[in-house]
Structures are given as structure tokens and as C-alpha cells.
Amino acid sequence: MTARLRSDFQVSAIRQAAKAHGAFCTILKHGHDEAGMIHLVWRKGGSVSVWSESSGEGGARGWRLRASDVTEEAADTLLEKEKKFDPDLWVVELDGDVPRDALPGEFFDQ
């Protein structure tokens, strides 16, 4: 099992990566500092995608695509459902082009 970084540390790393690449990062919902699941609302090039913190093979931590090229309303609906299930979650919005490898964790596209 892979050790998990505190959620607030991961969010801080996401914010720093966005800043370093000239993108914007906004915390839409502040979750539990230590263990809140993180959801990314990523806006770039006119499209919106939603990524959720997940585990991959061998316990590797990363991001799983939940919705791709969706409307604002569809992203909001998805996240509202998640908030009802997990009130301790984080919602972090990225606006801009940040390379995936600049963010903490792997990206599991499917």
C-alpha cells in the first residue's frame, strides 16, 4: 500500500504547479485537511473535465477521468452528488494549460 499525502499538501502542490505554468487555481470547496478526497475541475481550451483522486494498479495514487468535455452544469451536478456522499471532499478548479506531469500523482485515463 502506498502512503497517501495529506490532502492539503496535495492541493498546495496543485496550486504551485498552476502558478508555475501561468494557470489559475481556485479552491471551490475546502475539504478535510488530512483525508478529504480531491476532485479537479479542469478548464482548458474551452472545455471542462472532471478528474477525481483515485488508486491505480499496485496502489499508485493519481487521477481518474470522471467527465470529459462537459458543460458547467454537468460538472456541477456530478460534484453535487459527490458532496452528498462525501462532505469532506475538496473541489479544486484549474483554469489553463498545466502539464499533467507537473501535478502530483499519475493520470489514469480510463
Coordinates of N, CA and C in Angstrom, one line a residue:
M1 N 0.8 -1.2 0.0 CA 0.0 0.0 0.0 C 0.9 1.2 0.0
T2 N 0.6 2.2 -0.8 CA 1.3 3.4 -0.9 C 0.8 4.4 0.1
A3 N 1.8 5.1 0.7 CA 1.4 6.1 1.7 C 0.7 7.3 1.0
R4 N -0.2 7.9 1.6 CA -1.0 9.0 1.0 C -0.6 10.3 1.6
L5 N -0.3 11.3 0.8 CA 0.0 12.6 1.3 C -1.3 13.2 1.8
R6 N -1.2 14.1 2.8 CA -2.3 14.9 3.3 C -2.9 15.6 2.1
S7 N -4.2 15.7 2.1 CA -5.0 16.4 1.1 C -4.5 17.9 0.9
D8 N -4.3 18.6 2.1 CA -3.9 20.0 2.0 C -2.5 20.1 1.3
F9 N -1.6 19.2 1.5 CA -0.3 19.2 0.8 C -0.5 19.0 -0.7
Q10 N -1.4 18.1 -1.1 CA -1.6 17.8 -2.5 C -2.2 19.1 -3.1
V11 N -3.2 19.7 -2.5 CA -3.8 20.9 -3.0 C -2.8 22.0 -3.2
S12 N -1.9 22.1 -2.2 CA -0.8 23.1 -2.3 C 0.1 22.9 -3.5
A13 N 0.4 21.6 -3.7 CA 1.2 21.3 -4.9 C 0.5 21.6 -6.2
I14 N -0.8 21.4 -6.2 CA -1.6 21.7 -7.4 C -1.6 23.2 -7.7
R15 N -1.7 24.0 -6.6 CA -1.7 25.4 -6.7 C -0.4 25.9 -7.2
Q16 N 0.7 25.4 -6.7 CA 2.0 25.8 -7.1 C 2.3 25.4 -8.6
A17 N 1.8 24.3 -9.0 CA 2.0 23.9 -10.4 C 1.3 24.8 -11.3
A18 N 0.1 25.1 -10.9 CA -0.7 26.1 -11.8 C 0.0 27.4 -11.9
K19 N 0.4 27.9 -10.8 CA 1.1 29.2 -10.7 C 2.4 29.2 -11.6
A20 N 3.1 28.1 -11.5 CA 4.4 28.0 -12.3 C 4.2 27.9 -13.8
H21 N 3.0 27.5 -14.2 CA 2.7 27.4 -15.6 C 1.7 28.5 -16.1
G22 N 1.5 29.5 -15.3 CA 0.7 30.6 -15.7 C -0.8 30.4 -15.8
A23 N -1.2 29.3 -15.0 CA -2.6 29.0 -15.0 C -3.2 29.5 -13.7
F24 N -4.5 29.4 -13.6 CA -5.2 29.8 -12.3 C -5.7 28.6 -11.6
C25 N -5.7 28.7 -10.3 CA -6.2 27.6 -9.4 C -7.0 28.2 -8.3
T26 N -8.2 27.7 -8.2 CA -9.2 28.2 -7.2 C -9.7 27.0 -6.4
I27 N -9.7 27.1 -5.1 CA -10.3 26.1 -4.2 C -11.8 26.5 -4.1
L28 N -12.6 25.6 -4.8 CA -14.1 25.8 -4.8 C -14.7 25.3 -3.5
K29 N -14.1 24.2 -3.0 CA -14.6 23.7 -1.7 C -13.4 23.1 -0.9
H30 N -13.2 23.6 0.3 CA -12.1 23.2 1.1 C -12.6 22.0 1.9
G31 N -11.9 20.9 1.7 CA -12.3 19.6 2.4 C -11.5 19.4 3.7
H32 N -11.6 18.2 4.1 CA -10.8 17.7 5.3 C -9.3 17.9 5.0
D33 N -8.5 18.5 5.8 CA -7.1 18.8 5.6 C -6.3 17.5 5.4
E34 N -6.6 16.5 6.1 CA -5.8 15.3 6.1 C -6.2 14.2 5.1
A35 N -7.5 14.0 5.0 CA -8.0 12.9 4.2 C -9.1 13.1 3.3
G36 N -9.5 14.4 3.0 CA -10.5 14.7 2.0 C -10.2 14.3 0.6
M37 N -11.0 13.6 -0.1 CA -10.8 13.2 -1.5 C -10.8 14.5 -2.3
I38 N -9.9 14.6 -3.3 CA -9.8 15.8 -4.1 C -10.4 15.5 -5.5
H39 N -11.2 16.5 -6.0 CA -11.7 16.5 -7.3 C -11.2 17.7 -8.0
L40 N -10.7 17.5 -9.3 CA -10.3 18.6 -10.1 C -11.3 19.0 -11.2
V41 N -11.6 20.2 -11.2 CA -12.4 20.7 -12.4 C -11.4 21.5 -13.2
W42 N -11.2 20.9 -14.4 CA -10.1 21.4 -15.2 C -10.6 22.1 -16.5
R43 N -10.4 23.3 -16.6 CA -10.9 24.1 -17.7 C -9.7 24.5 -18.6
K44 N -9.7 24.0 -19.8 CA -8.6 24.5 -20.8 C -9.2 24.4 -22.2
G45 N -8.8 25.4 -22.9 CA -9.2 25.4 -24.3 C -10.7 25.4 -24.5
G46 N -11.5 25.9 -23.6 CA -12.9 26.0 -23.8 C -13.7 24.7 -23.3
S47 N -13.0 23.7 -22.9 CA -13.7 22.5 -22.4 C -13.5 22.3 -20.9
V48 N -14.4 21.6 -20.3 CA -14.4 21.3 -18.9 C -14.3 19.8 -18.7
S49 N -13.3 19.4 -17.9 CA -13.3 17.9 -17.5 C -13.2 17.9 -16.0
V50 N -13.6 16.7 -15.5 CA -13.6 16.5 -14.0 C -12.8 15.2 -13.8
W51 N -11.8 15.4 -12.9 CA -10.9 14.3 -12.5 C -11.1 14.1 -11.0
S52 N -11.1 12.8 -10.6 CA -11.2 12.5 -9.2 C -10.0 11.7 -8.7
E53 N -9.6 12.0 -7.5 CA -8.5 11.3 -6.9 C -8.8 9.8 -6.9
S54 N -7.8 8.9 -7.2 CA -8.1 7.5 -7.3 C -6.8 6.7 -7.0
S55 N -7.0 5.4 -7.0 CA -5.8 4.5 -6.9 C -5.8 3.7 -8.1
G56 N -4.5 3.5 -8.6 CA -4.3 2.7 -9.8 C -3.8 1.3 -9.4
E57 N -3.2 0.6 -10.3 CA -2.6 -0.7 -10.1 C -1.5 -0.6 -9.1
G58 N -1.4 -1.5 -8.2 CA -0.3 -1.5 -7.2 C -0.5 -0.4 -6.2
G59 N -1.6 0.2 -6.1 CA -1.9 1.2 -5.1 C -1.4 2.6 -5.4
A60 N -0.9 2.8 -6.7 CA -0.4 4.1 -7.1 C -1.5 5.1 -7.0
R61 N -1.2 6.3 -6.4 CA -2.2 7.4 -6.3 C -2.2 8.2 -7.5
G62 N -3.4 8.7 -7.9 CA -3.4 9.5 -9.1 C -4.8 10.0 -9.3
W63 N -5.2 10.2 -10.6 CA -6.4 10.9 -11.0 C -7.1 10.1 -12.1
R64 N -8.4 9.9 -11.9 CA -9.2 9.2 -12.8 C -10.2 10.1 -13.5
L65 N -10.3 10.1 -14.8 CA -11.3 10.9 -15.5 C -12.7 10.5 -15.2
R66 N -13.5 11.5 -14.7 CA -14.9 11.2 -14.4 C -15.8 11.8 -15.5
A67 N -15.4 12.9 -16.1 CA -16.3 13.5 -17.1 C -15.3 14.3 -18.0
S68 N -15.5 14.2 -19.3 CA -14.7 14.9 -20.3 C -15.5 15.8 -21.2
D69 N -15.1 17.0 -21.5 CA -15.7 17.9 -22.4 C -17.2 18.0 -22.0
V70 N -17.5 18.4 -20.8 CA -18.9 18.5 -20.3 C -19.2 20.0 -20.1
T71 N -20.5 20.3 -19.9 CA -20.9 21.7 -19.6 C -20.6 22.0 -18.2
E72 N -20.7 23.2 -17.8 CA -20.5 23.7 -16.4 C -21.6 23.0 -15.6
E73 N -22.8 22.9 -16.1 CA -23.9 22.4 -15.3 C -23.7 20.9 -15.1
A74 N -23.2 20.2 -16.0 CA -22.9 18.7 -15.9 C -21.8 18.5 -14.8
A75 N -20.8 19.3 -14.9 CA -19.7 19.2 -13.9 C -20.3 19.5 -12.5
D76 N -21.1 20.5 -12.4 CA -21.7 20.9 -11.1 C -22.6 19.8 -10.5
T77 N -23.4 19.2 -11.4 CA -24.3 18.1 -11.0 C -23.5 16.9 -10.5
L78 N -22.4 16.6 -11.2 CA -21.6 15.5 -10.7 C -21.0 15.7 -9.4
L79 N -20.5 16.9 -9.2 CA -19.8 17.3 -7.9 C -20.8 17.4 -6.8
E80 N -22.0 17.9 -7.0 CA -23.0 18.0 -6.0 C -23.4 16.6 -5.5
K81 N -23.5 15.6 -6.4 CA -23.7 14.2 -6.0 C -22.6 13.7 -5.1
E82 N -21.4 14.0 -5.5 CA -20.2 13.6 -4.7 C -20.2 14.2 -3.3
K83 N -20.6 15.5 -3.2 CA -20.7 16.2 -1.9 C -21.7 15.6 -1.0
K84 N -22.8 15.1 -1.5 CA -23.8 14.4 -0.7 C -23.2 13.1 -0.1
F85 N -22.4 12.5 -0.9 CA -21.8 11.2 -0.4 C -20.6 11.4 0.5
D86 N -19.8 12.5 0.2 CA -18.6 12.7 1.0 C -18.5 14.2 1.3
P87 N -19.0 14.7 2.4 CA -19.0 16.1 2.7 C -17.6 16.6 3.0
D88 N -16.6 15.8 3.2 CA -15.2 16.2 3.5 C -14.3 16.4 2.2
L89 N -14.9 16.3 1.0 CA -14.1 16.3 -0.2 C -13.7 17.8 -0.5
W90 N -12.7 17.8 -1.4 CA -12.1 19.1 -1.9 C -12.6 19.2 -3.3
V91 N -12.9 20.4 -3.8 CA -13.1 20.7 -5.2 C -12.1 21.8 -5.6
V92 N -11.2 21.5 -6.5 CA -10.2 22.4 -6.9 C -10.3 22.7 -8.4
E93 N -10.4 23.9 -8.8 CA -10.6 24.3 -10.2 C -9.2 24.8 -10.8
L94 N -8.9 24.2 -11.9 CA -7.7 24.6 -12.7 C -8.2 25.2 -13.9
D95 N -7.7 26.4 -14.2 CA -8.1 27.1 -15.5 C -6.8 27.4 -16.2
G96 N -6.5 26.6 -17.2 CA -5.3 26.9 -18.0 C -4.6 25.6 -18.4
D97 N -3.5 25.7 -19.1 CA -2.8 24.5 -19.6 C -1.6 24.2 -18.6
V98 N -1.8 23.2 -17.8 CA -0.8 22.8 -16.9 C -0.4 21.3 -17.3
P99 N 0.8 21.1 -17.6 CA 1.2 19.7 -17.9 C 0.8 18.7 -16.8
R100 N 0.3 17.6 -17.2 CA -0.1 16.6 -16.3 C 1.1 16.2 -15.3
D101 N 2.3 16.1 -15.9 CA 3.4 15.6 -15.1 C 3.8 16.7 -14.0
A102 N 3.3 17.9 -14.1 CA 3.6 18.9 -13.1 C 2.7 18.7 -11.9
L103 N 1.6 17.9 -12.0 CA 0.7 17.7 -10.9 C 1.1 16.5 -10.1
P104 N 0.7 16.4 -8.8 CA 1.1 15.2 -8.0 C 0.2 14.0 -8.5
G105 N 0.8 12.9 -8.6 CA 0.1 11.7 -9.0 C 0.1 11.4 -10.5
E106 N -0.3 10.1 -10.8 CA -0.5 9.7 -12.1 C -1.8 10.0 -12.7
F107 N -2.0 10.0 -14.0 CA -3.3 10.2 -14.6 C -3.7 8.8 -15.3
F108 N -4.9 8.3 -14.8 CA -5.4 7.1 -15.3 C -6.6 7.5 -16.2
D109 N -6.4 7.5 -17.5 CA -7.4 8.0 -18.4 C -8.7 7.1 -18.4
Q110 N -8.5 5.9 -18.2 CA -9.7 5.0 -18.1 C -9.6 3.9 -17.1

